[in-house]
PDB file of C-alpha atoms in Angstrom:
ATOM      1  CA  MET A 191    -120.312-161.671 -75.661  1.00 87.00           C
ATOM      2  CA  ARG A 192    -116.878-162.567 -74.414  1.00 92.00           C
ATOM      3  CA  ASP A 193    -116.422-165.943 -72.745  1.00 94.00           C
ATOM      4  CA  ASP A 194    -114.563-164.424 -69.789  1.00 97.00           C
ATOM      5  CA  PHE A 195    -117.423-162.039 -68.873  1.00 98.00           C
ATOM      6  CA  GLY A 196    -120.663-162.626 -67.017  1.00 98.00           C
ATOM      7  CA  VAL A 197    -123.480-160.787 -65.284  1.00 98.00           C
ATOM      8  CA  PHE A 198    -124.246-161.524 -61.642  1.00 98.00           C
ATOM      9  CA  ILE A 199    -127.784-160.724 -60.510  1.00 98.00           C
ATOM     10  CA  LEU A 200    -127.748-160.424 -56.724  1.00 96.00           C
ATOM     11  CA  THR A 201    -131.022-161.426 -55.098  1.00 96.00           C
ATOM     12  CA  HIS A 202    -132.571-162.868 -51.957  1.00 96.00           C
ATOM     13  CA  GLY A 203    -136.048-164.234 -51.272  1.00 95.00           C
ATOM     14  CA  ARG A 204    -137.546-163.176 -54.602  1.00 96.00           C
ATOM     15  CA  ALA A 205    -137.299-166.241 -56.841  1.00 97.00           C
ATOM     16  CA  ASP A 206    -140.547-165.276 -58.556  1.00 97.00           C
ATOM     17  CA  ASN A 207    -139.533-161.655 -59.095  1.00 96.00           C
ATOM     18  CA  VAL A 208    -136.016-161.357 -60.568  1.00 98.00           C
ATOM     19  CA  ILE A 209    -137.012-158.547 -62.922  1.00 97.00           C
ATOM     20  CA  THR A 210    -133.452-157.925 -64.135  1.00 97.00           C
ATOM     21  CA  TYR A 211    -133.208-161.372 -65.744  1.00 98.00           C
ATOM     22  CA  GLY A 212    -136.064-160.721 -68.170  1.00 97.00           C
ATOM     23  CA  THR A 213    -134.889-157.169 -68.797  1.00 97.00           C
ATOM     24  CA  LEU A 214    -131.429-158.358 -69.842  1.00 98.00           C
ATOM     25  CA  LYS A 215    -132.928-160.820 -72.333  1.00 97.00           C
ATOM     26  CA  LYS A 216    -135.492-158.321 -73.642  1.00 97.00           C
ATOM     27  CA  GLN A 217    -132.782-155.722 -74.240  1.00 97.00           C
ATOM     28  CA  GLY A 218    -130.420-157.926 -76.196  1.00 96.00           C
ATOM     29  CA  TYR A 219    -127.962-159.413 -73.716  1.00 97.00           C
ATOM     30  CA  THR A 220    -126.850-162.858 -74.888  1.00 97.00           C
ATOM     31  CA  GLY A 221    -123.950-163.575 -72.530  1.00 97.00           C
ATOM     32  CA  LYS A 222    -123.606-165.486 -69.293  1.00 98.00           C
ATOM     33  CA  VAL A 223    -126.017-164.670 -66.474  1.00 98.00           C
ATOM     34  CA  TYR A 224    -125.780-165.969 -62.910  1.00 98.00           C
ATOM     35  CA  ILE A 225    -128.417-165.627 -60.215  1.00 98.00           C
ATOM     36  CA  VAL A 226    -126.403-165.152 -57.010  1.00 97.00           C
ATOM     37  CA  ILE A 227    -128.004-166.156 -53.708  1.00 96.00           C
ATOM     38  CA  ASN A 228    -126.647-167.116 -50.315  1.00 93.00           C
ATOM     39  CA  ASP A 229    -127.169-170.406 -48.530  1.00 94.00           C
ATOM     40  CA  THR A 230    -129.617-168.886 -46.026  1.00 93.00           C
ATOM     41  CA  ASP A 231    -132.154-167.979 -48.719  1.00 95.00           C
ATOM     42  CA  PRO A 232    -135.380-169.902 -48.012  1.00 97.00           C
ATOM     43  CA  GLN A 233    -136.174-170.043 -51.756  1.00 98.00           C
ATOM     44  CA  ILE A 234    -133.069-171.875 -52.994  1.00 97.00           C
ATOM     45  CA  ASP A 235    -135.144-174.656 -54.551  1.00 98.00           C
ATOM     46  CA  GLU A 236    -137.467-172.194 -56.317  1.00 98.00           C
ATOM     47  CA  TYR A 237    -134.477-170.366 -57.788  1.00 98.00           C
ATOM     48  CA  LYS A 238    -133.007-173.654 -58.999  1.00 98.00           C
ATOM     49  CA  ASP A 239    -136.338-174.706 -60.512  1.00 97.00           C
ATOM     50  CA  ARG A 240    -136.581-171.445 -62.469  1.00 97.00           C
ATOM     51  CA  TYR A 241    -132.966-170.741 -63.397  1.00 97.00           C
ATOM     52  CA  ARG A 242    -131.324-174.176 -63.121  1.00 96.00           C
ATOM     53  CA  GLU A 243    -127.551-174.100 -63.676  1.00 96.00           C
ATOM     54  CA  GLN A 244    -127.507-170.304 -63.664  1.00 97.00           C
ATOM     55  CA  VAL A 245    -128.032-170.267 -59.878  1.00 98.00           C
ATOM     56  CA  VAL A 246    -124.883-169.788 -57.823  1.00 97.00           C
ATOM     57  CA  VAL A 247    -125.178-170.301 -54.070  1.00 97.00           C
ATOM     58  CA  PHE A 248    -122.473-168.932 -51.802  1.00 93.00           C
ATOM     59  CA  SER A 249    -121.835-169.395 -48.101  1.00 89.00           C
ATOM     60  CA  LYS A 250    -123.070-166.335 -46.306  1.00 88.00           C
ATOM     61  CA  GLN A 251    -120.868-167.163 -43.328  1.00 81.00           C
ATOM     62  CA  ALA A 252    -117.779-167.283 -45.568  1.00 85.00           C
ATOM     63  CA  ALA A 253    -118.766-163.881 -46.962  1.00 81.00           C
ATOM     64  CA  ILE A 254    -119.345-162.490 -43.453  1.00 71.00           C
ATOM     65  CA  ASP A 255    -115.921-163.768 -42.387  1.00 79.00           C
ATOM     66  CA  MET A 256    -114.196-161.874 -45.209  1.00 78.00           C
ATOM     67  CA  THR A 257    -116.141-158.614 -44.706  1.00 79.00           C
ATOM     68  CA  ASP A 258    -115.550-156.029 -42.024  1.00 76.00           C
ATOM     69  CA  CYS A 259    -118.866-154.214 -42.046  1.00 75.00           C
ATOM     70  CA  PHE A 260    -118.369-152.697 -38.586  1.00 75.00           C
ATOM     71  CA  GLU A 261    -121.339-154.707 -37.316  1.00 71.00           C
ATOM     72  CA  THR A 262    -121.392-155.797 -33.682  1.00 70.00           C
ATOM     73  CA  SER A 263    -125.049-156.749 -33.213  1.00 71.00           C
ATOM     74  CA  GLY A 264    -124.777-160.069 -35.030  1.00 67.00           C
ATOM     75  CA  VAL A 265    -127.395-159.046 -37.604  1.00 65.00           C
ATOM     76  CA  TYR A 266    -125.931-159.443 -41.066  1.00 66.00           C
ATOM     77  CA  GLY A 267    -128.502-158.301 -43.623  1.00 72.00           C
ATOM     78  CA  GLY A 268    -127.766-156.414 -46.793  1.00 73.00           C
ATOM     79  CA  VAL A 269    -126.198-157.092 -50.141  1.00 80.00           C
ATOM     80  CA  VAL A 270    -122.603-156.209 -49.200  1.00 82.00           C
ATOM     81  CA  PHE A 271    -121.770-159.867 -48.566  1.00 81.00           C
ATOM     82  CA  ALA A 272    -122.878-160.949 -52.043  1.00 86.00           C
ATOM     83  CA  ARG A 273    -121.033-158.019 -53.605  1.00 90.00           C
ATOM     84  CA  ASN A 274    -117.789-158.865 -51.808  1.00 88.00           C
ATOM     85  CA  TYR A 275    -118.076-162.599 -52.460  1.00 92.00           C
ATOM     86  CA  SER A 276    -118.657-162.013 -56.179  1.00 94.00           C
ATOM     87  CA  PHE A 277    -114.920-161.786 -56.750  1.00 94.00           C
ATOM     88  CA  THR A 278    -114.523-165.320 -55.387  1.00 95.00           C
ATOM     89  CA  LEU A 279    -117.453-166.547 -57.486  1.00 96.00           C
ATOM     90  CA  ALA A 280    -115.985-165.009 -60.632  1.00 97.00           C
ATOM     91  CA  LYS A 281    -112.723-166.882 -60.067  1.00 97.00           C
ATOM     92  CA  GLU A 282    -114.572-170.144 -59.428  1.00 96.00           C
ATOM     93  CA  LEU A 283    -116.577-169.681 -62.644  1.00 97.00           C
ATOM     94  CA  GLY A 284    -113.505-168.779 -64.720  1.00 97.00           C
ATOM     95  CA  LEU A 285    -114.609-165.199 -65.320  1.00 98.00           C
ATOM     96  CA  LYS A 286    -112.039-162.450 -65.638  1.00 97.00           C
ATOM     97  CA  TYR A 287    -114.688-159.702 -65.766  1.00 97.00           C
ATOM     98  CA  PHE A 288    -118.177-159.388 -64.315  1.00 97.00           C
ATOM     99  CA  LEU A 289    -120.998-156.931 -63.858  1.00 97.00           C
ATOM    100  CA  LEU A 290    -123.007-156.796 -60.617  1.00 96.00           C
ATOM    101  CA  LEU A 291    -126.697-155.990 -60.914  1.00 96.00           C
ATOM    102  CA  ASP A 292    -129.534-155.885 -58.412  1.00 94.00           C
ATOM    103  CA  ASP A 293    -132.638-157.954 -59.137  1.00 96.00           C
ATOM    104  CA  ASP A 294    -135.101-155.133 -59.809  1.00 95.00           C
ATOM    105  CA  TYR A 295    -133.919-153.419 -63.015  1.00 94.00           C
ATOM    106  CA  SER A 296    -136.850-152.975 -65.399  1.00 94.00           C
ATOM    107  CA  ASN A 297    -134.992-150.993 -68.060  1.00 94.00           C
ATOM    108  CA  PHE A 298    -131.531-150.076 -69.286  1.00 93.00           C
ATOM    109  CA  ALA A 299    -131.572-146.678 -70.958  1.00 91.00           C
ATOM    110  CA  TYR A 300    -129.440-143.762 -72.044  1.00 85.00           C
ATOM    111  CA  THR A 301    -130.023-140.043 -71.799  1.00 81.00           C
ATOM    112  CA  LEU A 302    -127.414-138.571 -74.147  1.00 78.00           C
ATOM    113  CA  ASN A 303    -128.407-137.539 -77.631  1.00 79.00           C
ATOM    114  CA  SER A 304    -126.232-138.137 -80.708  1.00 80.00           C
ATOM    115  CA  SER A 305    -124.296-134.932 -79.944  1.00 84.00           C
ATOM    116  CA  GLY A 306    -123.439-136.118 -76.431  1.00 80.00           C
ATOM    117  CA  ILE A 307    -125.840-133.675 -74.782  1.00 82.00           C
ATOM    118  CA  PHE A 308    -127.718-134.840 -71.692  1.00 78.00           C
ATOM    119  CA  GLU A 309    -131.485-135.011 -72.115  1.00 77.00           C
ATOM    120  CA  THR A 310    -134.191-135.792 -69.596  1.00 73.00           C
ATOM    121  CA  ALA A 311    -135.988-138.287 -71.823  1.00 77.00           C
ATOM    122  CA  GLN A 312    -134.624-141.792 -71.535  1.00 81.00           C
ATOM    123  CA  ARG A 313    -134.287-144.117 -74.500  1.00 86.00           C
ATOM    124  CA  SER A 314    -134.195-147.866 -73.927  1.00 91.00           C
ATOM    125  CA  ILE A 315    -131.057-149.680 -75.045  1.00 93.00           C
ATOM    126  CA  GLY A 316    -131.682-152.282 -77.727  1.00 91.00           C
ATOM    127  CA  SER A 317    -128.318-154.037 -77.651  1.00 95.00           C
ATOM    128  CA  LEU A 318    -126.925-154.542 -74.172  1.00 96.00           C
ATOM    129  CA  ASP A 319    -124.239-156.794 -75.665  1.00 97.00           C
ATOM    130  CA  ARG A 320    -122.813-153.797 -77.513  1.00 96.00           C
ATOM    131  CA  ILE A 321    -123.028-151.514 -74.471  1.00 95.00           C
ATOM    132  CA  PHE A 322    -121.436-154.052 -72.118  1.00 96.00           C
ATOM    133  CA  GLU A 323    -118.683-154.789 -74.653  1.00 97.00           C
ATOM    134  CA  ASN A 324    -117.924-151.073 -75.041  1.00 96.00           C
ATOM    135  CA  VAL A 325    -117.842-150.488 -71.275  1.00 95.00           C
ATOM    136  CA  LEU A 326    -115.591-153.520 -70.874  1.00 96.00           C
ATOM    137  CA  ASP A 327    -113.251-152.278 -73.645  1.00 96.00           C
ATOM    138  CA  PHE A 328    -113.041-148.929 -71.845  1.00 96.00           C
ATOM    139  CA  PHE A 329    -112.341-150.650 -68.516  1.00 96.00           C
ATOM    140  CA  ILE A 330    -109.591-152.835 -69.979  1.00 96.00           C
ATOM    141  CA  SER A 331    -107.895-149.888 -71.699  1.00 97.00           C
ATOM    142  CA  SER A 332    -108.011-147.648 -68.626  1.00 97.00           C
ATOM    143  CA  PRO A 333    -106.115-147.761 -65.333  1.00 97.00           C
ATOM    144  CA  ALA A 334    -109.462-148.041 -63.476  1.00 94.00           C
ATOM    145  CA  LEU A 335    -109.977-150.849 -60.999  1.00 93.00           C
ATOM    146  CA  THR A 336    -113.741-150.657 -61.382  1.00 92.00           C
ATOM    147  CA  VAL A 337    -116.260-148.871 -63.596  1.00 93.00           C
ATOM    148  CA  CYS A 338    -119.791-147.911 -62.614  1.00 89.00           C
ATOM    149  CA  ILE A 339    -122.815-147.322 -64.801  1.00 86.00           C
ATOM    150  CA  ALA A 340    -125.119-144.683 -63.308  1.00 81.00           C
ATOM    151  CA  GLN A 341    -128.645-145.563 -62.241  1.00 80.00           C
ATOM    152  CA  SER A 342    -131.585-143.243 -62.786  1.00 72.00           C
ATOM    153  CA  GLY A 343    -131.723-142.533 -59.043  1.00 71.00           C
ATOM    154  CA  ASP A 344    -128.262-141.010 -59.342  1.00 72.00           C
ATOM    155  CA  PHE A 345    -129.848-138.154 -61.293  1.00 67.00           C
ATOM    156  CA  VAL A 346    -132.543-137.098 -58.853  1.00 69.00           C
ATOM    157  CA  GLY A 347    -132.713-133.366 -59.377  1.00 68.00           C
ATOM    158  CA  GLY A 348    -132.074-133.537 -63.110  1.00 63.00           C
ATOM    159  CA  LYS A 349    -129.041-133.062 -65.301  1.00 61.00           C
ATOM    160  CA  SER A 350    -127.496-130.356 -63.136  1.00 62.00           C
ATOM    161  CA  SER A 351    -127.380-132.571 -60.040  1.00 59.00           C
TER     162      SER A 351
END
C-alpha cells in the first residue's frame, strides 16, 4: 500500500471488540491502520495494550470546538467528532489520503458479477490492498472531494432500492 494512505478505525469503549481490525488483516490489507479514540474513552490503556503505536488519541474538546453539530444540551456523543478530527490526524501523521471505518465491520464483500451485474449473493474480498488502491486511483483521477464505499445496509430492499 501507498505510504501516504492509512485506515482510521473509529471506536469508543470497545477495546476488546474492534472487529474491523481483524477483518482488515484477514482480507489482505497490509497498509497503515490507526485505532482512533478520544481522550474521554475510559479504555485508553486497554487500547494501547492491544494496539500499541497504532492508537491515536485526540482531544474530544478540540473536536467539539471545531464542529457545529447544532447541539445546545451539552451532551456530545456520537462519532461526528472523530470523523471531523480525522483530517487533522491525517495531517499530523503525514497522510495525504485516508479511509474512515467504524469498528464493527466483519466482512468486506462485493455483489457485482464479472459482467458488472448486481447480484444478491455477496462474495468476500480477498485483497483489500487492491480494492483500496483502485478506489484511491479513482479518487485521485476524479474531481471528487470524497468517495464512499457502500455498506450492506445501504441496500436494504435489494438491488432495486
